[in-house]
Amino acid sequence: MTYKVWERRLKRGIKGLPKGERERIAEYYREMFYEMTSRGRTEESVLAEFGSPEKCALQVLTEGESAAKEGGNLRSVSPARARRRSSPAEVAGLVFFTLLLVLPLTVVALGILTAFGALTLSGGVIGVCGVAFALCFPFSGVSGAAVFSGIGMGVASSGAGLLLFVGFFYATKGMAVALYKALRAVYVRRSR
Amino acid sequence: MDAQLKKGLLEICVLSAIEKQESYGYKIISDLAPYVSISESTLYPILRRLEQGGAVASRMVPFNGRLRRYFAITRTGREKLKEFIETMSDFERIKSFILRGK
């Protein structure tokens, strides 16, 4: 690992701090690095002495937090909060990305509700037609055509509703899984 | 040693290291090395705390084509050192009492 990479990782660990404070910390380690290497130390040995940049960042954040608790002036952000803070661009991107996935999902959910409604309605038509047939048939066995056509329409719309329901169900399930995976990938990356 | 006690002692050590003349990070660690081991990661929060508490002031000085940050003790820092030395006198008496006859 080079010093540049080390410093980049350090800055990532302290990105929750104010910009001025971040620059002070980076400047401190940069100066220390130059002092030590100008005295004959190798880059590798200096970075080994510094330790992991994440540990250094955590120490700075932790010391700042305990100083704030003691009533000190050192501005601090808890380590967890420091990792979570995002730039406005990151937040806007996340909102846009979420909307992009949520809007189609909403359309599909509405489609499912509509299909379910159609299924219920067609079921009701079957029920009504069935009762009408049962009542009319004993008195007029010849012309049950109207009743039969009603039943037929009910069955047809039930079938359409059923097909729509199954199709929209699997489409919604697939999109919900994709949305979950995408959001998890984004949030896990941000929390690292 | 208790963490808080150690933190306080290190602050005093750093103040003492810059009492006679201003110094910079690497030199502070080097000057303290024979007496107390202090890492770069430990020194930074101490210096920041002292600076924000008004015990230390810093300035950038050009050196070999780059800038080096020097830290100097302030009046508040000197008072803090003086207070510690007085506390140590009390501590010596308490220590003598605890160790009497041992």
PDB file of C-alpha atoms in Angstrom:
ATOM      1  CA  MET A   1       0.000   0.000   0.000  1.00  0.00           C
ATOM      2  CA  THR A   2       1.291   3.490  -0.839  1.00  0.00           C
ATOM      3  CA  TYR A   3       0.871   6.547   1.363  1.00  0.00           C
ATOM      4  CA  LYS A   4      -1.659   7.977  -1.104  1.00  0.00           C
ATOM      5  CA  VAL A   5      -3.836   4.891  -0.750  1.00  0.00           C
ATOM      6  CA  TRP A   6      -3.408   4.989   3.037  1.00  0.00           C
ATOM      7  CA  GLU A   7      -4.460   8.624   3.162  1.00  0.00           C
ATOM      8  CA  ARG A   8      -7.443   7.983   0.902  1.00  0.00           C
ATOM      9  CA  ARG A   9      -8.652   5.249   3.253  1.00  0.00           C
ATOM     10  CA  LEU A  10      -8.084   7.523   6.245  1.00  0.00           C
ATOM     11  CA  LYS A  11     -10.186  10.281   4.650  1.00  0.00           C
ATOM     12  CA  ARG A  12     -12.932   7.785   3.934  1.00  0.00           C
ATOM     13  CA  GLY A  13     -12.976   6.808   7.616  1.00  0.00           C
ATOM     14  CA  ILE A  14     -13.351  10.413   8.763  1.00  0.00           C
ATOM     15  CA  LYS A  15     -15.686  11.666   6.054  1.00  0.00           C
ATOM     16  CA  GLY A  16     -18.352  12.446   8.630  1.00  0.00           C
ATOM     17  CA  LEU A  17     -16.200  15.183  10.169  1.00  0.00           C
ATOM     18  CA  PRO A  18     -16.297  18.820   8.998  1.00  0.00           C
ATOM     19  CA  LYS A  19     -14.125  19.536   5.968  1.00  0.00           C
ATOM     20  CA  GLY A  20     -11.662  21.716   7.894  1.00  0.00           C
ATOM     21  CA  GLU A  21     -11.080  19.025  10.501  1.00  0.00           C
ATOM     22  CA  ARG A  22     -10.599  16.359   7.831  1.00  0.00           C
ATOM     23  CA  GLU A  23      -7.954  18.498   6.147  1.00  0.00           C
ATOM     24  CA  ARG A  24      -6.151  19.065   9.483  1.00  0.00           C
ATOM     25  CA  ILE A  25      -5.983  15.335  10.160  1.00  0.00           C
ATOM     26  CA  ALA A  26      -4.759  14.522   6.655  1.00  0.00           C
ATOM     27  CA  GLU A  27      -2.182  17.339   6.863  1.00  0.00           C
ATOM     28  CA  TYR A  28      -0.957  16.016  10.243  1.00  0.00           C
ATOM     29  CA  TYR A  29      -0.327  12.509   8.936  1.00  0.00           C
ATOM     30  CA  ARG A  30       1.157  13.840   5.694  1.00  0.00           C
ATOM     31  CA  GLU A  31       3.618  15.938   7.666  1.00  0.00           C
ATOM     32  CA  MET A  32       4.464  13.042   9.956  1.00  0.00           C
ATOM     33  CA  PHE A  33       5.015  10.820   6.920  1.00  0.00           C
ATOM     34  CA  TYR A  34       7.379  13.326   5.278  1.00  0.00           C
ATOM     35  CA  GLU A  35       9.307  13.868   8.531  1.00  0.00           C
ATOM     36  CA  MET A  36       9.843  10.146   9.025  1.00  0.00           C
ATOM     37  CA  THR A  37      10.724   9.306   5.418  1.00  0.00           C
ATOM     38  CA  SER A  38      13.080  12.296   5.170  1.00  0.00           C
ATOM     39  CA  ARG A  39      14.978  10.707   8.049  1.00  0.00           C
ATOM     40  CA  GLY A  40      15.605   7.515   6.101  1.00  0.00           C
ATOM     41  CA  ARG A  41      12.542   5.467   7.021  1.00  0.00           C
ATOM     42  CA  THR A  42      10.863   3.519   4.230  1.00  0.00           C
ATOM     43  CA  GLU A  43       7.272   4.171   3.210  1.00  0.00           C
ATOM     44  CA  GLU A  44       6.360   0.645   4.270  1.00  0.00           C
ATOM     45  CA  SER A  45       7.824   0.926   7.767  1.00  0.00           C
ATOM     46  CA  VAL A  46       6.183   4.309   8.353  1.00  0.00           C
ATOM     47  CA  LEU A  47       2.765   3.051   7.288  1.00  0.00           C
ATOM     48  CA  ALA A  48       3.259  -0.031   9.477  1.00  0.00           C
ATOM     49  CA  GLU A  49       3.964   2.292  12.411  1.00  0.00           C
ATOM     50  CA  PHE A  50       0.885   4.411  11.652  1.00  0.00           C
ATOM     51  CA  GLY A  51      -1.238   1.277  11.659  1.00  0.00           C
ATOM     52  CA  SER A  52      -4.407   0.747   9.709  1.00  0.00           C
ATOM     53  CA  PRO A  53      -5.985   3.980   8.418  1.00  0.00           C
ATOM     54  CA  GLU A  54      -9.383   2.802   9.618  1.00  0.00           C
ATOM     55  CA  LYS A  55      -8.035   2.356  13.150  1.00  0.00           C
ATOM     56  CA  CYS A  56      -6.464   5.826  13.054  1.00  0.00           C
ATOM     57  CA  ALA A  57      -9.751   7.294  11.842  1.00  0.00           C
ATOM     58  CA  LEU A  58     -11.655   5.504  14.598  1.00  0.00           C
ATOM     59  CA  GLN A  59      -9.223   6.762  17.219  1.00  0.00           C
ATOM     60  CA  VAL A  60      -9.665  10.350  16.049  1.00  0.00           C
ATOM     61  CA  LEU A  61     -13.449   9.994  16.017  1.00  0.00           C
ATOM     62  CA  THR A  62     -13.541   8.275  19.409  1.00  0.00           C
ATOM     63  CA  GLU A  63     -11.229  10.808  21.043  1.00  0.00           C
ATOM     64  CA  GLY A  64     -13.335  13.609  19.624  1.00  0.00           C
ATOM     65  CA  GLU A  65     -16.507  12.020  20.953  1.00  0.00           C
ATOM     66  CA  SER A  66     -15.123  11.571  24.468  1.00  0.00           C
ATOM     67  CA  ALA A  67     -13.790  15.130  24.446  1.00  0.00           C
ATOM     68  CA  ALA A  68     -17.264  16.370  23.519  1.00  0.00           C
ATOM     69  CA  LYS A  69     -18.770  14.341  26.393  1.00  0.00           C
ATOM     70  CA  GLU A  70     -16.279  15.894  28.810  1.00  0.00           C
ATOM     71  CA  GLY A  71     -17.482  19.301  27.671  1.00  0.00           C
ATOM     72  CA  GLY A  72     -14.507  19.905  25.409  1.00  0.00           C
ATOM     73  CA  ASN A  73     -14.661  21.980  22.258  1.00  0.00           C
ATOM     74  CA  LEU A  74     -13.421  19.328  19.876  1.00  0.00           C
ATOM     75  CA  ARG A  75     -16.154  18.850  17.292  1.00  0.00           C
ATOM     76  CA  SER A  76     -16.979  15.221  17.006  1.00  0.00           C
ATOM     77  CA  VAL A  77     -19.153  12.803  15.222  1.00  0.00           C
ATOM     78  CA  SER A  78     -19.714   9.337  16.540  1.00  0.00           C
ATOM     79  CA  PRO A  79     -17.996   6.690  14.414  1.00  0.00           C
ATOM     80  CA  ALA A  80     -21.333   5.219  13.313  1.00  0.00           C
ATOM     81  CA  ARG A  81     -22.730   8.603  12.382  1.00  0.00           C
ATOM     82  CA  ALA A  82     -19.554   9.533  10.595  1.00  0.00           C
ATOM     83  CA  ARG A  83     -19.823   6.485   8.351  1.00  0.00           C
ATOM     84  CA  ARG A  84     -23.491   7.140   7.570  1.00  0.00           C
ATOM     85  CA  ARG A  85     -23.271  10.776   6.566  1.00  0.00           C
ATOM     86  CA  SER A  86     -23.660  11.192   2.814  1.00  0.00           C
ATOM     87  CA  SER A  87     -23.211  14.019   0.396  1.00  0.00           C
ATOM     88  CA  PRO A  88     -26.315  15.704  -1.121  1.00  0.00           C
ATOM     89  CA  ALA A  89     -25.440  14.132  -4.479  1.00  0.00           C
ATOM     90  CA  GLU A  90     -25.436  10.670  -2.918  1.00  0.00           C
ATOM     91  CA  VAL A  91     -28.813  11.289  -1.265  1.00  0.00           C
ATOM     92  CA  ALA A  92     -30.341  12.634  -4.501  1.00  0.00           C
ATOM     93  CA  GLY A  93     -29.023   9.640  -6.431  1.00  0.00           C
ATOM     94  CA  LEU A  94     -30.448   7.247  -3.882  1.00  0.00           C
ATOM     95  CA  VAL A  95     -33.885   8.931  -3.953  1.00  0.00           C
ATOM     96  CA  PHE A  96     -33.958   8.912  -7.758  1.00  0.00           C
ATOM     97  CA  PHE A  97     -32.873   5.278  -7.867  1.00  0.00           C
ATOM     98  CA  THR A  98     -35.516   4.270  -5.332  1.00  0.00           C
ATOM     99  CA  LEU A  99     -38.247   6.156  -7.228  1.00  0.00           C
ATOM    100  CA  LEU A 100     -37.186   4.508 -10.482  1.00  0.00           C
ATOM    101  CA  LEU A 101     -37.810   1.110  -8.968  1.00  0.00           C
ATOM    102  CA  VAL A 102     -40.800   1.998  -6.780  1.00  0.00           C
ATOM    103  CA  LEU A 103     -42.893   3.609  -9.552  1.00  0.00           C
ATOM    104  CA  PRO A 104     -43.117   0.488 -11.780  1.00  0.00           C
ATOM    105  CA  LEU A 105     -43.728  -1.563  -8.658  1.00  0.00           C
ATOM    106  CA  THR A 106     -46.663   0.708  -7.818  1.00  0.00           C
ATOM    107  CA  VAL A 107     -48.107   0.248 -11.306  1.00  0.00           C
ATOM    108  CA  VAL A 108     -47.853  -3.527 -10.993  1.00  0.00           C
ATOM    109  CA  ALA A 109     -49.430  -3.459  -7.528  1.00  0.00           C
ATOM    110  CA  LEU A 110     -52.330  -1.444  -8.945  1.00  0.00           C
ATOM    111  CA  GLY A 111     -52.620  -3.991 -11.738  1.00  0.00           C
ATOM    112  CA  ILE A 112     -52.905  -6.787  -9.203  1.00  0.00           C
ATOM    113  CA  LEU A 113     -55.601  -4.934  -7.302  1.00  0.00           C
ATOM    114  CA  THR A 114     -57.502  -4.380 -10.558  1.00  0.00           C
ATOM    115  CA  ALA A 115     -57.209  -8.060 -11.499  1.00  0.00           C
ATOM    116  CA  PHE A 116     -58.412  -9.060  -8.056  1.00  0.00           C
ATOM    117  CA  GLY A 117     -61.322  -6.702  -8.431  1.00  0.00           C
ATOM    118  CA  ALA A 118     -62.159  -8.212 -11.808  1.00  0.00           C
ATOM    119  CA  LEU A 119     -61.978 -11.689 -10.319  1.00  0.00           C
ATOM    120  CA  THR A 120     -64.333 -10.735  -7.498  1.00  0.00           C
ATOM    121  CA  LEU A 121     -66.760  -9.073  -9.881  1.00  0.00           C
ATOM    122  CA  SER A 122     -66.814 -11.966 -12.279  1.00  0.00           C
ATOM    123  CA  GLY A 123     -67.279 -14.358  -9.371  1.00  0.00           C
ATOM    124  CA  GLY A 124     -70.258 -12.303  -8.316  1.00  0.00           C
ATOM    125  CA  VAL A 125     -71.719 -12.425 -11.842  1.00  0.00           C
ATOM    126  CA  ILE A 126     -71.411 -16.208 -11.853  1.00  0.00           C
ATOM    127  CA  GLY A 127     -73.147 -16.338  -8.508  1.00  0.00           C
ATOM    128  CA  VAL A 128     -76.032 -14.148  -9.669  1.00  0.00           C
ATOM    129  CA  CYS A 129     -76.406 -15.954 -12.956  1.00  0.00           C
ATOM    130  CA  GLY A 130     -76.299 -19.272 -11.220  1.00  0.00           C
ATOM    131  CA  VAL A 131     -79.090 -18.298  -8.845  1.00  0.00           C
ATOM    132  CA  ALA A 132     -81.156 -16.885 -11.723  1.00  0.00           C
ATOM    133  CA  PHE A 133     -80.723 -20.116 -13.683  1.00  0.00           C
ATOM    134  CA  ALA A 134     -81.694 -22.211 -10.682  1.00  0.00           C
ATOM    135  CA  LEU A 135     -84.825 -20.093 -10.174  1.00  0.00           C
ATOM    136  CA  CYS A 136     -85.883 -19.788 -13.848  1.00  0.00           C
ATOM    137  CA  PHE A 137     -85.140 -23.264 -15.124  1.00  0.00           C
ATOM    138  CA  PRO A 138     -88.059 -25.089 -13.476  1.00  0.00           C
ATOM    139  CA  PHE A 139     -90.530 -22.542 -15.000  1.00  0.00           C
ATOM    140  CA  SER A 140     -89.076 -21.974 -18.437  1.00  0.00           C
ATOM    141  CA  GLY A 141     -86.861 -24.842 -19.504  1.00  0.00           C
ATOM    142  CA  VAL A 142     -86.967 -23.676 -23.158  1.00  0.00           C
ATOM    143  CA  SER A 143     -85.445 -20.204 -23.120  1.00  0.00           C
ATOM    144  CA  GLY A 144     -82.576 -20.245 -20.645  1.00  0.00           C
ATOM    145  CA  ALA A 145     -80.352 -18.624 -23.252  1.00  0.00           C
ATOM    146  CA  ALA A 146     -80.134 -15.306 -21.451  1.00  0.00           C
ATOM    147  CA  VAL A 147     -79.143 -17.031 -18.261  1.00  0.00           C
ATOM    148  CA  PHE A 148     -76.608 -19.208 -20.009  1.00  0.00           C
ATOM    149  CA  SER A 149     -75.041 -16.219 -21.802  1.00  0.00           C
ATOM    150  CA  GLY A 150     -74.800 -14.421 -18.481  1.00  0.00           C
ATOM    151  CA  ILE A 151     -73.062 -17.398 -16.982  1.00  0.00           C
ATOM    152  CA  GLY A 152     -70.797 -17.541 -19.992  1.00  0.00           C
ATOM    153  CA  MET A 153     -69.839 -13.892 -19.632  1.00  0.00           C
ATOM    154  CA  GLY A 154     -69.174 -14.437 -15.961  1.00  0.00           C
ATOM    155  CA  VAL A 155     -66.960 -17.433 -16.636  1.00  0.00           C
ATOM    156  CA  ALA A 156     -65.071 -15.565 -19.344  1.00  0.00           C
ATOM    157  CA  SER A 157     -64.385 -12.540 -17.181  1.00  0.00           C
ATOM    158  CA  SER A 158     -63.396 -14.838 -14.298  1.00  0.00           C
ATOM    159  CA  GLY A 159     -60.917 -16.544 -16.555  1.00  0.00           C
ATOM    160  CA  ALA A 160     -59.487 -13.210 -17.701  1.00  0.00           C
ATOM    161  CA  GLY A 161     -59.244 -12.013 -14.118  1.00  0.00           C
ATOM    162  CA  LEU A 162     -57.517 -15.228 -13.069  1.00  0.00           C
ATOM    163  CA  LEU A 163     -54.949 -15.011 -15.847  1.00  0.00           C
ATOM    164  CA  LEU A 164     -54.269 -11.362 -15.070  1.00  0.00           C
ATOM    165  CA  PHE A 165     -53.938 -12.129 -11.375  1.00  0.00           C
ATOM    166  CA  VAL A 166     -51.392 -14.900 -11.850  1.00  0.00           C
ATOM    167  CA  GLY A 167     -49.365 -12.846 -14.319  1.00  0.00           C
ATOM    168  CA  PHE A 168     -49.303  -9.701 -12.193  1.00  0.00           C
ATOM    169  CA  PHE A 169     -48.554 -11.735  -9.063  1.00  0.00           C
ATOM    170  CA  TYR A 170     -45.340 -13.172 -10.464  1.00  0.00           C
ATOM    171  CA  ALA A 171     -44.356  -9.852 -12.062  1.00  0.00           C
ATOM    172  CA  THR A 172     -44.783  -8.064  -8.724  1.00  0.00           C
ATOM    173  CA  LYS A 173     -42.876 -10.744  -6.859  1.00  0.00           C
ATOM    174  CA  GLY A 174     -39.969 -10.524  -9.308  1.00  0.00           C
ATOM    175  CA  MET A 175     -39.821  -6.726  -9.101  1.00  0.00           C
ATOM    176  CA  ALA A 176     -40.058  -6.731  -5.315  1.00  0.00           C
ATOM    177  CA  VAL A 177     -37.105  -9.137  -5.064  1.00  0.00           C
ATOM    178  CA  ALA A 178     -35.078  -7.056  -7.534  1.00  0.00           C
ATOM    179  CA  LEU A 179     -35.850  -3.856  -5.613  1.00  0.00           C
ATOM    180  CA  TYR A 180     -34.852  -5.437  -2.304  1.00  0.00           C
ATOM    181  CA  LYS A 181     -31.549  -6.688  -3.705  1.00  0.00           C
ATOM    182  CA  ALA A 182     -30.763  -3.348  -5.319  1.00  0.00           C
ATOM    183  CA  LEU A 183     -31.518  -1.314  -2.180  1.00  0.00           C
ATOM    184  CA  ARG A 184     -29.558  -3.733   0.011  1.00  0.00           C
ATOM    185  CA  ALA A 185     -26.551  -3.475  -2.283  1.00  0.00           C
ATOM    186  CA  VAL A 186     -26.681   0.333  -2.161  1.00  0.00           C
ATOM    187  CA  TYR A 187     -27.133   0.607   1.623  1.00  0.00           C
ATOM    188  CA  VAL A 188     -24.510  -2.036   2.396  1.00  0.00           C
ATOM    189  CA  ARG A 189     -22.003  -0.213   0.169  1.00  0.00           C
ATOM    190  CA  ARG A 190     -22.732   3.109   1.924  1.00  0.00           C
ATOM    191  CA  SER A 191     -22.294   1.647   5.370  1.00  0.00           C
ATOM    192  CA  ARG A 192     -18.847   0.249   4.583  1.00  0.00           C
TER     193      ARG A 192
ATOM    194  CA  MET B   1      -2.867   2.627  34.362  1.00  0.00           C
ATOM    195  CA  ASP B   2      -6.350   4.149  34.295  1.00  0.00           C
ATOM    196  CA  ALA B   3      -7.202   5.407  30.760  1.00  0.00           C
ATOM    197  CA  GLN B   4      -8.352   8.847  31.909  1.00  0.00           C
ATOM    198  CA  LEU B   5      -5.300   9.268  34.146  1.00  0.00           C
ATOM    199  CA  LYS B   6      -3.007   8.270  31.281  1.00  0.00           C
ATOM    200  CA  LYS B   7      -4.755  10.693  28.927  1.00  0.00           C
ATOM    201  CA  GLY B   8      -4.285  13.535  31.395  1.00  0.00           C
ATOM    202  CA  LEU B   9      -0.621  12.672  31.969  1.00  0.00           C
ATOM    203  CA  LEU B  10       0.084  12.561  28.245  1.00  0.00           C
ATOM    204  CA  GLU B  11      -1.426  16.011  27.821  1.00  0.00           C
ATOM    205  CA  ILE B  12       0.877  17.336  30.527  1.00  0.00           C
ATOM    206  CA  CYS B  13       3.855  15.600  28.903  1.00  0.00           C
ATOM    207  CA  VAL B  14       3.068  17.254  25.566  1.00  0.00           C
ATOM    208  CA  LEU B  15       2.707  20.669  27.232  1.00  0.00           C
ATOM    209  CA  SER B  16       6.000  20.133  28.991  1.00  0.00           C
ATOM    210  CA  ALA B  17       7.675  19.181  25.690  1.00  0.00           C
ATOM    211  CA  ILE B  18       6.736  22.560  24.185  1.00  0.00           C
ATOM    212  CA  GLU B  19       7.140  24.624  27.350  1.00  0.00           C
ATOM    213  CA  LYS B  20      10.633  25.935  26.574  1.00  0.00           C
ATOM    214  CA  GLN B  21      10.103  26.462  22.833  1.00  0.00           C
ATOM    215  CA  GLU B  22       7.566  25.678  20.159  1.00  0.00           C
ATOM    216  CA  SER B  23       7.828  22.316  18.462  1.00  0.00           C
ATOM    217  CA  TYR B  24       6.231  20.139  15.796  1.00  0.00           C
ATOM    218  CA  GLY B  25       4.540  16.736  15.869  1.00  0.00           C
ATOM    219  CA  TYR B  26       7.425  14.472  14.976  1.00  0.00           C
ATOM    220  CA  LYS B  27       9.826  16.264  17.340  1.00  0.00           C
ATOM    221  CA  ILE B  28       7.351  16.123  20.221  1.00  0.00           C
ATOM    222  CA  ILE B  29       7.131  12.326  19.853  1.00  0.00           C
ATOM    223  CA  SER B  30      10.943  12.060  19.592  1.00  0.00           C
ATOM    224  CA  ASP B  31      11.527  14.259  22.664  1.00  0.00           C
ATOM    225  CA  LEU B  32       9.050  12.259  24.742  1.00  0.00           C
ATOM    226  CA  ALA B  33      10.296   8.854  23.543  1.00  0.00           C
ATOM    227  CA  PRO B  34      12.864   8.320  26.362  1.00  0.00           C
ATOM    228  CA  TYR B  35      10.166   8.946  28.989  1.00  0.00           C
ATOM    229  CA  VAL B  36       6.848   7.867  27.498  1.00  0.00           C
ATOM    230  CA  SER B  37       5.807   6.023  24.362  1.00  0.00           C
ATOM    231  CA  ILE B  38       3.265   7.966  22.347  1.00  0.00           C
ATOM    232  CA  SER B  39       2.069   7.034  18.876  1.00  0.00           C
ATOM    233  CA  GLU B  40       1.226   9.397  16.028  1.00  0.00           C
ATOM    234  CA  SER B  41      -2.449   8.434  16.326  1.00  0.00           C
ATOM    235  CA  THR B  42      -2.434   9.235  20.028  1.00  0.00           C
ATOM    236  CA  LEU B  43      -0.646  12.569  19.680  1.00  0.00           C
ATOM    237  CA  TYR B  44      -3.040  14.134  17.175  1.00  0.00           C
ATOM    238  CA  PRO B  45      -6.168  14.097  19.406  1.00  0.00           C
ATOM    239  CA  ILE B  46      -4.064  15.383  22.336  1.00  0.00           C
ATOM    240  CA  LEU B  47      -2.770  18.328  20.315  1.00  0.00           C
ATOM    241  CA  ARG B  48      -6.239  19.129  18.978  1.00  0.00           C
ATOM    242  CA  ARG B  49      -7.770  18.956  22.447  1.00  0.00           C
ATOM    243  CA  LEU B  50      -5.081  21.221  23.885  1.00  0.00           C
ATOM    244  CA  GLU B  51      -5.443  23.637  20.993  1.00  0.00           C
ATOM    245  CA  GLN B  52      -9.210  23.814  21.210  1.00  0.00           C
ATOM    246  CA  GLY B  53      -8.948  24.211  24.984  1.00  0.00           C
ATOM    247  CA  GLY B  54      -6.644  27.189  24.479  1.00  0.00           C
ATOM    248  CA  ALA B  55      -3.597  25.575  26.098  1.00  0.00           C
ATOM    249  CA  VAL B  56      -1.701  25.465  22.810  1.00  0.00           C
ATOM    250  CA  ALA B  57      -1.569  27.617  19.678  1.00  0.00           C
ATOM    251  CA  SER B  58      -0.330  26.468  16.286  1.00  0.00           C
ATOM    252  CA  ARG B  59       1.052  28.120  13.172  1.00  0.00           C
ATOM    253  CA  MET B  60       2.326  27.002   9.805  1.00  0.00           C
ATOM    254  CA  VAL B  61       6.002  27.629   9.063  1.00  0.00           C
ATOM    255  CA  PRO B  62       7.627  27.081   5.644  1.00  0.00           C
ATOM    256  CA  PHE B  63      10.306  24.391   5.820  1.00  0.00           C
ATOM    257  CA  ASN B  64      12.156  22.797   2.910  1.00  0.00           C
ATOM    258  CA  GLY B  65       9.513  23.707   0.364  1.00  0.00           C
ATOM    259  CA  ARG B  66       6.556  22.605   2.424  1.00  0.00           C
ATOM    260  CA  LEU B  67       4.666  23.787   5.471  1.00  0.00           C
ATOM    261  CA  ARG B  68       5.291  22.449   8.951  1.00  0.00           C
ATOM    262  CA  ARG B  69       2.836  23.053  11.807  1.00  0.00           C
ATOM    263  CA  TYR B  70       4.446  24.302  15.002  1.00  0.00           C
ATOM    264  CA  PHE B  71       2.760  24.171  18.395  1.00  0.00           C
ATOM    265  CA  ALA B  72       3.478  26.678  21.140  1.00  0.00           C
ATOM    266  CA  ILE B  73       2.268  26.742  24.757  1.00  0.00           C
ATOM    267  CA  THR B  74      -0.060  29.572  25.761  1.00  0.00           C
ATOM    268  CA  ARG B  75      -0.631  31.230  29.124  1.00  0.00           C
ATOM    269  CA  THR B  76      -3.533  28.835  29.709  1.00  0.00           C
ATOM    270  CA  GLY B  77      -1.193  25.944  28.981  1.00  0.00           C
ATOM    271  CA  ARG B  78       1.407  27.250  31.452  1.00  0.00           C
ATOM    272  CA  GLU B  79      -1.264  27.574  34.142  1.00  0.00           C
ATOM    273  CA  LYS B  80      -2.360  24.015  33.446  1.00  0.00           C
ATOM    274  CA  LEU B  81       1.237  22.820  33.862  1.00  0.00           C
ATOM    275  CA  LYS B  82       1.658  24.794  37.078  1.00  0.00           C
ATOM    276  CA  GLU B  83      -1.585  23.337  38.455  1.00  0.00           C
ATOM    277  CA  PHE B  84      -0.380  19.825  37.668  1.00  0.00           C
ATOM    278  CA  ILE B  85       2.959  20.354  39.417  1.00  0.00           C
ATOM    279  CA  GLU B  86       1.129  21.566  42.537  1.00  0.00           C
ATOM    280  CA  THR B  87      -1.171  18.534  42.376  1.00  0.00           C
ATOM    281  CA  MET B  88       1.886  16.301  42.160  1.00  0.00           C
ATOM    282  CA  SER B  89       3.179  17.665  45.480  1.00  0.00           C
ATOM    283  CA  ASP B  90      -0.064  16.562  47.115  1.00  0.00           C
ATOM    284  CA  PHE B  91       0.217  13.264  45.317  1.00  0.00           C
ATOM    285  CA  GLU B  92       3.730  12.701  46.720  1.00  0.00           C
ATOM    286  CA  ARG B  93       2.432  13.168  50.259  1.00  0.00           C
ATOM    287  CA  ILE B  94      -0.420  10.730  49.633  1.00  0.00           C
ATOM    288  CA  LYS B  95       1.996   8.264  48.075  1.00  0.00           C
ATOM    289  CA  SER B  96       4.273   8.478  51.134  1.00  0.00           C
ATOM    290  CA  PHE B  97       1.311   7.752  53.370  1.00  0.00           C
ATOM    291  CA  ILE B  98       0.194   4.756  51.306  1.00  0.00           C
ATOM    292  CA  LEU B  99       3.708   3.311  51.171  1.00  0.00           C
ATOM    293  CA  ARG B 100       4.584   3.988  54.835  1.00  0.00           C
ATOM    294  CA  GLY B 101       6.291   1.037  56.442  1.00  0.00           C
ATOM    295  CA  LYS B 102       6.022  -1.064  53.278  1.00  0.00           C
TER     296      LYS B 102
END
